[in-house]
Amino acid sequence: MAGALVAATNVPCWSQSGADPVKQYSRESMQQALQTREQYDVHGLSFDTGQSTLQSGAKPLLDDIAAALKNFPDWSLRIVGHTDASGSAESNERLSLERANAIKAALVERGIDAGKLLTSGAGQSRPIASNETNEGKALNRRVELMRFTNSAEAKKLLKAMSDYLAAQKAISFAYDANLQVVTNSDQKLGLASSGTVTLSRPDKVHTTRSGGFVDVESLFDGKTLTHGLPLPAADLLLTNAYDELIQGVYDSKDLGSGVINGAECDSLAFRKDDVDFQIWVAQGAQPHPCRLVITSRLVKGGPEYSVQIRDWKSGDGVTLGDFSFKNPTDAEKIDVNDLKGTLGELPENFVGGGGK
């Protein structure tokens, strides 16, 4: 998603010990985890080496999962396969998906509605232990069960916002943005900026952004882009915003009403593999975005990028200025590639890192 800028150290996040997870398992612990944390790692579902064929010892665990779903008929379950790092990343991703599909088929055979089961294969991309030891590899070979909500109302409200935005020929707003950075010592720091956006479809944009490290102005007049920085929350301004936002979403929630800048909004939450995002949409005839919060799920510490929108105007309410670039200071033209290190959200003393 545009705007999902985060930074952290490249340190793995290993959350489980080397104790035998199979011996720690019980049906009650699984149900409690799904009720409270909405997630549970299952290690006892064994497959033939390099295959997606379930071994006979998997039957009791499959029975337990099916029983839990029957005990809680409102639950929907996402089944995510994980492998260790043996073999290629591509083959492991394919194998993990095939194994998740095998588990789904086994649950359907036990009377579970296939419509309540989603599958995904993460392969070796999300380890919870080191792949340098046999014990760590055993922990990484797991099946992740994730209880999810599929709110038709949340998707309906997001689609209504997208359709409204796509229909507007002119849009303008001011915004306040905050980018979180996670340091080596797990301290969260916020970098704040403010700016404005004026959009005239199909091909004119004027943006400004002021922060503690840089002041930027961007203009596009249909012919020349003064520089190539992305717009804040740019996904929201696309004519196909709904398709872009909903891609990869497996969990959606309608959280009811909230108030942003004095306006009553619908509060909607969505989850993907890499990010969570929550959006507040103004109620009424102009369902425009009021606030967007994007939280990384793959970076240690879960840093956030937030944009709060104010002074929203659309249609005849927008004052369209001149989108051509004026140069009152006789500044010289330089290659935009020479500016990449100075125009971003992060100052030079912050270095972006990797994920969990």
Short mmCIF file of C-alpha atoms in Angstrom, two decimals:
data_model
loop_
_atom_site.label_atom_id
_atom_site.label_comp_id
_atom_site.label_asym_id
_atom_site.label_seq_id
_atom_site.Cartn_x
_atom_site.Cartn_y
_atom_site.Cartn_z
CA MET A 1 0.00 0.00 0.00
CA ALA A 2 1.22 3.51 -0.72
CA GLY A 3 2.31 5.27 2.41
CA ALA A 4 3.15 2.04 4.21
CA LEU A 5 6.62 3.26 5.06
CA VAL A 6 8.29 1.69 8.06
CA ALA A 7 11.82 1.25 9.34
CA ALA A 8 13.38 -1.18 11.75
CA THR A 9 16.47 -3.20 12.44
CA ASN A 10 17.02 -6.40 10.49
CA VAL A 11 16.62 -8.70 13.49
CA PRO A 12 14.57 -11.94 13.42
CA CYS A 13 11.64 -12.17 15.81
CA TRP A 14 11.67 -15.68 17.31
CA SER A 15 8.75 -16.00 19.69
CA GLN A 16 8.82 -19.66 20.71
CA SER A 17 11.26 -21.77 22.69
CA GLY A 18 12.73 -25.11 21.72
CA ALA A 19 10.36 -27.02 24.02
CA ASP A 20 8.42 -29.77 22.24
CA PRO A 21 5.29 -27.95 20.94
CA VAL A 22 3.46 -31.21 20.27
CA LYS A 23 3.63 -32.19 23.95
CA GLN A 24 2.35 -28.73 24.93
CA TYR A 25 -0.74 -29.10 22.72
CA SER A 26 -4.28 -29.63 23.96
CA ARG A 27 -7.66 -29.06 22.36
CA GLU A 28 -8.51 -26.61 25.13
CA SER A 29 -5.36 -24.55 24.59
CA MET A 30 -6.08 -24.36 20.87
CA GLN A 31 -9.66 -23.20 21.39
CA GLN A 32 -8.63 -20.66 24.00
CA ALA A 33 -5.92 -19.26 21.72
CA LEU A 34 -8.36 -18.89 18.82
CA GLN A 35 -10.91 -17.24 21.12
CA THR A 36 -8.50 -14.74 22.66
CA ARG A 37 -5.61 -14.22 20.24
CA GLU A 38 -7.37 -15.39 17.07
CA GLN A 39 -4.22 -17.35 16.12
CA TYR A 40 -2.66 -20.71 16.97
CA ASP A 41 0.38 -22.58 15.64
CA VAL A 42 -0.15 -26.33 15.19
CA HIS A 43 2.99 -28.49 14.96
CA GLY A 44 1.55 -32.00 15.10
CA LEU A 45 0.09 -32.16 11.58
CA SER A 46 2.77 -34.26 9.89
CA PHE A 47 3.28 -34.77 6.17
CA ASP A 48 5.41 -37.12 4.14
CA THR A 49 8.77 -35.51 3.33
CA GLY A 50 8.44 -33.07 0.42
CA GLN A 51 4.78 -34.08 -0.04
CA SER A 52 1.36 -32.73 0.84
CA THR A 53 0.05 -36.12 1.99
CA LEU A 54 -1.08 -36.07 5.62
CA GLN A 55 0.30 -38.88 7.75
CA SER A 56 -2.10 -41.10 9.71
CA GLY A 57 -1.05 -39.53 13.02
CA ALA A 58 -2.66 -36.24 11.98
CA LYS A 59 -6.21 -37.61 12.45
CA PRO A 60 -6.69 -36.65 16.14
CA LEU A 61 -5.57 -33.07 15.52
CA LEU A 62 -7.84 -32.73 12.51
CA ASP A 63 -10.73 -34.06 14.59
CA ASP A 64 -9.97 -31.45 17.26
CA ILE A 65 -9.91 -28.59 14.75
CA ALA A 66 -13.19 -29.74 13.22
CA ALA A 67 -14.75 -30.05 16.69
CA ALA A 68 -13.66 -26.49 17.58
CA LEU A 69 -15.25 -25.13 14.41
CA LYS A 70 -18.47 -27.01 15.13
CA ASN A 71 -18.49 -25.73 18.73
CA PHE A 72 -18.16 -22.16 17.42
CA PRO A 73 -20.23 -22.08 14.22
CA ASP A 74 -19.65 -18.35 13.69
CA TRP A 75 -15.90 -18.89 13.29
CA SER A 76 -14.12 -18.77 9.95
CA LEU A 77 -10.59 -20.15 9.77
CA ARG A 78 -7.58 -19.32 7.64
CA ILE A 79 -5.05 -22.15 7.30
CA VAL A 80 -1.48 -21.01 6.56
CA GLY A 81 1.25 -23.54 5.83
CA HIS A 82 4.87 -22.87 6.86
CA THR A 83 8.09 -24.77 6.14
CA ASP A 84 11.69 -24.59 7.27
CA ALA A 85 14.38 -23.23 4.95
CA SER A 86 15.38 -26.57 3.40
CA GLY A 87 14.98 -26.40 -0.37
CA SER A 88 14.16 -23.39 -2.55
CA ALA A 89 11.85 -20.59 -1.47
CA GLU A 90 9.63 -21.14 -4.52
CA SER A 91 9.14 -24.86 -3.94
CA ASN A 92 8.54 -24.33 -0.22
CA GLU A 93 5.86 -21.73 -0.88
CA ARG A 94 4.12 -24.08 -3.30
CA LEU A 95 4.44 -27.04 -0.93
CA SER A 96 3.10 -25.07 2.04
CA LEU A 97 0.00 -24.04 0.07
CA GLU A 98 -0.59 -27.62 -1.07
CA ARG A 99 -0.39 -28.77 2.55
CA ALA A 100 -2.83 -26.06 3.68
CA ASN A 101 -5.23 -27.19 0.95
CA ALA A 102 -4.87 -30.80 2.13
CA ILE A 103 -5.86 -29.76 5.65
CA LYS A 104 -8.83 -27.83 4.29
CA ALA A 105 -9.97 -30.89 2.33
CA ALA A 106 -9.66 -33.04 5.45
CA LEU A 107 -11.79 -30.58 7.45
CA VAL A 108 -14.43 -30.46 4.71
CA GLU A 109 -14.56 -34.26 4.89
CA ARG A 110 -15.34 -33.83 8.60
CA GLY A 111 -18.38 -31.69 7.85
CA ILE A 112 -16.91 -28.17 7.87
CA ASP A 113 -18.31 -25.70 5.33
CA ALA A 114 -15.61 -25.02 2.72
CA GLY A 115 -16.81 -21.41 2.51
CA LYS A 116 -15.54 -20.82 6.05
CA LEU A 117 -12.01 -22.01 5.25
CA LEU A 118 -9.28 -20.03 3.49
CA THR A 119 -5.78 -21.31 2.69
CA SER A 120 -2.42 -19.70 2.12
CA GLY A 121 1.19 -20.85 1.81
CA ALA A 122 3.93 -18.78 3.44
CA GLY A 123 6.73 -21.27 2.75
CA GLN A 124 9.91 -20.37 4.62
CA SER A 125 9.27 -16.61 4.67
CA ARG A 126 8.05 -16.25 8.28
CA PRO A 127 10.26 -18.33 10.60
CA ILE A 128 9.64 -18.28 14.36
CA ALA A 129 12.99 -19.93 15.19
CA SER A 130 16.45 -20.30 13.71
CA ASN A 131 16.80 -22.62 10.73
CA GLU A 132 20.37 -23.41 11.83
CA THR A 133 19.27 -26.19 14.23
CA ASN A 134 17.01 -29.23 13.90
CA GLU A 135 14.94 -27.95 16.82
CA GLY A 136 14.43 -24.59 15.13
CA LYS A 137 13.49 -26.21 11.84
CA ALA A 138 10.89 -28.31 13.66
CA LEU A 139 9.31 -25.18 15.10
CA ASN A 140 9.23 -23.53 11.68
CA ARG A 141 7.44 -26.53 10.14
CA ARG A 142 3.97 -25.65 11.35
CA VAL A 143 0.41 -24.87 10.37
CA GLU A 144 -0.95 -21.52 11.49
CA LEU A 145 -4.66 -21.36 12.25
CA MET A 146 -6.11 -17.85 12.13
CA ARG A 147 -9.68 -17.04 13.05
CA PHE A 148 -10.97 -14.26 10.84
CA THR A 149 -14.01 -12.08 10.30
CA ASN A 150 -15.45 -11.42 6.85
CA SER A 151 -17.68 -8.38 7.23
CA ALA A 152 -19.79 -7.72 4.15
CA GLU A 153 -20.79 -4.35 5.64
CA ALA A 154 -17.15 -3.23 6.02
CA LYS A 155 -16.43 -4.12 2.39
CA LYS A 156 -19.65 -2.37 1.29
CA LEU A 157 -18.67 0.85 3.07
CA LEU A 158 -15.12 0.73 1.66
CA LYS A 159 -16.54 0.21 -1.84
CA ALA A 160 -18.94 3.15 -1.40
CA MET A 161 -15.99 5.38 -0.44
CA SER A 162 -14.00 4.19 -3.47
CA ASP A 163 -16.93 4.80 -5.84
CA TYR A 164 -17.49 8.28 -4.42
CA LEU A 165 -13.82 9.22 -4.81
CA ALA A 166 -13.65 7.84 -8.36
CA ALA A 167 -16.62 10.00 -9.36
CA GLN A 168 -14.99 13.26 -8.24
CA LYS A 169 -13.34 15.30 -10.97
CA ALA A 170 -11.64 17.56 -8.45
CA ILE A 171 -10.45 16.92 -4.89
CA SER A 172 -8.47 18.92 -2.36
CA PHE A 173 -7.53 18.36 1.27
CA ALA A 174 -4.91 19.04 3.91
CA TYR A 175 -3.30 16.26 5.91
CA ASP A 176 -1.16 15.46 8.92
CA ALA A 177 1.04 12.37 8.63
CA ASN A 178 3.07 10.44 11.15
CA LEU A 179 5.68 7.81 10.31
CA GLN A 180 6.90 5.52 13.09
CA VAL A 181 10.48 4.32 13.17
CA VAL A 182 11.60 1.44 15.41
CA THR A 183 15.17 1.79 16.65
CA ASN A 184 17.73 -0.91 17.49
CA SER A 185 16.62 -0.68 21.13
CA ASP A 186 12.93 -1.16 20.20
CA GLN A 187 12.08 2.48 20.83
CA LYS A 188 9.30 3.84 18.64
CA LEU A 189 9.92 7.32 17.27
CA GLY A 190 7.43 9.40 15.30
CA LEU A 191 8.30 11.64 12.34
CA ALA A 192 5.53 14.16 11.72
CA SER A 193 4.71 16.13 8.58
CA SER A 194 1.81 18.11 7.14
CA GLY A 195 0.78 19.05 3.66
CA THR A 196 -1.89 19.63 1.04
CA VAL A 197 -3.16 17.81 -2.05
CA THR A 198 -5.11 19.21 -5.00
CA LEU A 199 -6.17 16.76 -7.69
CA SER A 200 -7.87 17.54 -11.00
CA ARG A 201 -8.65 14.44 -13.01
CA PRO A 202 -7.45 13.02 -15.23
CA ASP A 203 -3.89 14.32 -15.10
CA LYS A 204 -3.20 17.27 -12.78
CA VAL A 205 -1.84 17.11 -9.23
CA HIS A 206 -0.34 19.65 -6.85
CA THR A 207 1.01 18.51 -3.47
CA THR A 208 3.02 20.05 -0.66
CA ARG A 209 4.66 18.44 2.36
CA SER A 210 6.48 20.09 5.25
CA GLY A 211 8.35 18.17 7.92
CA GLY A 212 11.25 18.56 10.26
CA PHE A 213 13.75 17.44 7.61
CA VAL A 214 12.43 18.57 4.24
CA ASP A 215 9.92 20.86 2.53
CA VAL A 216 8.64 19.50 -0.78
CA GLU A 217 6.30 20.77 -3.49
CA SER A 218 5.20 18.54 -6.38
CA LEU A 219 3.31 19.57 -9.49
CA PHE A 220 2.09 17.55 -12.43
CA ASP A 221 0.43 19.44 -15.27
CA GLY A 222 -0.30 16.49 -17.54
CA LYS A 223 3.11 16.80 -19.17
CA THR A 224 5.86 17.29 -16.59
CA LEU A 225 6.28 15.85 -13.11
CA THR A 226 8.54 18.06 -11.02
CA HIS A 227 9.69 15.00 -9.02
CA GLY A 228 8.58 11.43 -8.45
CA LEU A 229 7.55 11.24 -4.81
CA PRO A 230 4.35 9.29 -4.08
CA LEU A 231 1.26 11.06 -2.75
CA PRO A 232 0.28 10.47 0.87
CA ALA A 233 -2.27 7.62 1.02
CA ALA A 234 -2.14 7.51 -2.78
CA ASP A 235 -4.14 4.25 -2.94
CA LEU A 236 -7.21 6.17 -1.77
CA LEU A 237 -7.11 8.51 -4.76
CA LEU A 238 -6.99 5.87 -7.49
CA THR A 239 -10.09 5.39 -9.61
CA ASN A 240 -9.95 1.70 -8.69
CA ALA A 241 -9.15 2.33 -5.01
CA TYR A 242 -11.34 -0.51 -3.76
CA ASP A 243 -9.60 -3.13 -5.91
CA GLU A 244 -6.17 -1.94 -4.74
CA LEU A 245 -7.11 -1.75 -1.07
CA ILE A 246 -8.98 -5.05 -0.87
CA GLN A 247 -6.31 -7.07 -2.69
CA GLY A 248 -4.93 -9.66 -0.28
CA VAL A 249 -7.42 -8.82 2.50
CA TYR A 250 -8.62 -11.89 4.38
CA ASP A 251 -10.11 -10.25 7.48
CA SER A 252 -12.53 -7.30 7.53
CA LYS A 253 -14.36 -5.71 10.45
CA ASP A 254 -16.95 -2.97 10.85
CA LEU A 255 -16.06 -1.38 14.19
CA GLY A 256 -19.01 1.02 14.30
CA SER A 257 -18.80 4.79 14.54
CA GLY A 258 -15.92 7.07 15.42
CA VAL A 259 -15.37 10.83 15.31
CA ILE A 260 -12.49 12.46 13.39
CA ASN A 261 -12.16 16.26 13.38
CA GLY A 262 -15.73 16.53 14.64
CA ALA A 263 -17.17 14.41 11.80
CA GLU A 264 -18.91 11.10 12.51
CA CYS A 265 -17.23 8.29 10.60
CA ASP A 266 -17.56 4.56 9.99
CA SER A 267 -14.51 2.80 11.45
CA LEU A 268 -13.34 -0.12 9.31
CA ALA A 269 -10.43 -2.52 9.90
CA PHE A 270 -8.77 -4.85 7.39
CA ARG A 271 -5.94 -7.38 7.61
CA LYS A 272 -3.43 -8.66 5.04
CA ASP A 273 -0.37 -10.86 5.41
CA ASP A 274 1.97 -7.88 5.46
CA VAL A 275 -0.10 -5.04 6.93
CA ASP A 276 -3.17 -4.17 8.94
CA PHE A 277 -4.99 -1.02 7.91
CA GLN A 278 -7.81 0.87 9.57
CA ILE A 279 -9.76 3.58 7.84
CA TRP A 280 -12.37 6.04 9.06
CA VAL A 281 -14.91 7.04 6.37
CA ALA A 282 -17.18 10.06 6.75
CA GLN A 283 -20.85 9.19 7.02
CA GLY A 284 -23.41 10.85 4.76
CA ALA A 285 -23.52 11.93 1.12
CA GLN A 286 -19.76 12.47 0.86
CA PRO A 287 -18.09 9.27 2.18
CA HIS A 288 -14.51 10.52 1.99
CA PRO A 289 -11.57 9.16 4.01
CA CYS A 290 -10.91 10.99 7.27
CA ARG A 291 -8.07 8.92 8.68
CA LEU A 292 -5.91 5.98 7.55
CA VAL A 293 -3.58 3.96 9.77
CA ILE A 294 -1.28 1.30 8.25
CA THR A 295 0.52 -1.06 10.63
CA SER A 296 3.32 -3.32 9.43
CA ARG A 297 2.98 -6.98 10.41
CA LEU A 298 6.36 -8.05 9.07
CA VAL A 299 8.57 -5.51 10.83
CA LYS A 300 9.57 -5.99 14.43
CA GLY A 301 7.65 -3.64 16.73
CA GLY A 302 4.73 -3.15 14.33
CA PRO A 303 5.48 0.45 13.25
CA GLU A 304 2.65 2.53 11.83
CA TYR A 305 2.08 5.11 9.14
CA SER A 306 -0.95 7.33 9.68
CA VAL A 307 -2.57 10.07 7.64
CA GLN A 308 -5.32 12.28 9.08
CA ILE A 309 -7.25 14.29 6.50
CA ARG A 310 -8.86 17.67 7.08
CA ASP A 311 -10.45 20.48 5.04
CA TRP A 312 -11.86 17.99 2.53
CA LYS A 313 -13.37 19.55 -0.60
CA SER A 314 -14.63 18.05 -3.83
CA GLY A 315 -16.33 19.13 -7.04
CA ASP A 316 -17.21 22.84 -7.23
CA GLY A 317 -15.81 23.39 -3.74
CA VAL A 318 -12.25 22.92 -5.00
CA THR A 319 -10.25 25.97 -6.05
CA LEU A 320 -8.09 24.83 -8.95
CA GLY A 321 -4.92 26.86 -9.30
CA ASP A 322 -2.22 26.83 -11.94
CA PHE A 323 -0.61 23.36 -12.16
CA SER A 324 2.39 24.62 -14.11
CA PHE A 325 5.73 24.98 -12.33
CA LYS A 326 6.89 28.51 -11.54
CA ASN A 327 10.53 29.20 -10.78
CA PRO A 328 10.79 32.59 -9.02
CA THR A 329 14.21 31.75 -7.55
CA ASP A 330 15.99 30.86 -10.82
CA ALA A 331 16.63 27.36 -9.48
CA GLU A 332 18.49 25.03 -11.81
CA LYS A 333 17.02 21.79 -13.10
CA ILE A 334 18.68 18.59 -11.83
CA ASP A 335 18.01 14.89 -12.28
CA VAL A 336 15.38 13.58 -9.86
CA ASN A 337 17.58 10.54 -9.22
CA ASP A 338 20.06 12.85 -7.51
CA LEU A 339 17.38 13.79 -4.97
CA LYS A 340 16.26 10.33 -3.86
CA GLY A 341 18.30 10.45 -0.67
CA THR A 342 16.96 13.85 0.40
CA LEU A 343 13.26 13.88 -0.46
CA GLY A 344 12.02 10.85 1.46
CA GLU A 345 10.26 10.59 4.80
CA LEU A 346 13.40 9.52 6.66
CA PRO A 347 16.39 11.72 7.45
CA GLU A 348 19.86 10.42 6.69
CA ASN A 349 20.54 9.24 10.26
CA PHE A 350 17.72 6.68 10.04
CA VAL A 351 18.44 3.46 8.14
CA GLY A 352 15.62 1.20 6.99
CA GLY A 353 15.84 -2.45 7.92
CA GLY A 354 14.13 -5.78 7.43
CA GLY A 355 11.29 -7.77 8.88
CA LYS A 356 10.73 -10.28 11.62
#
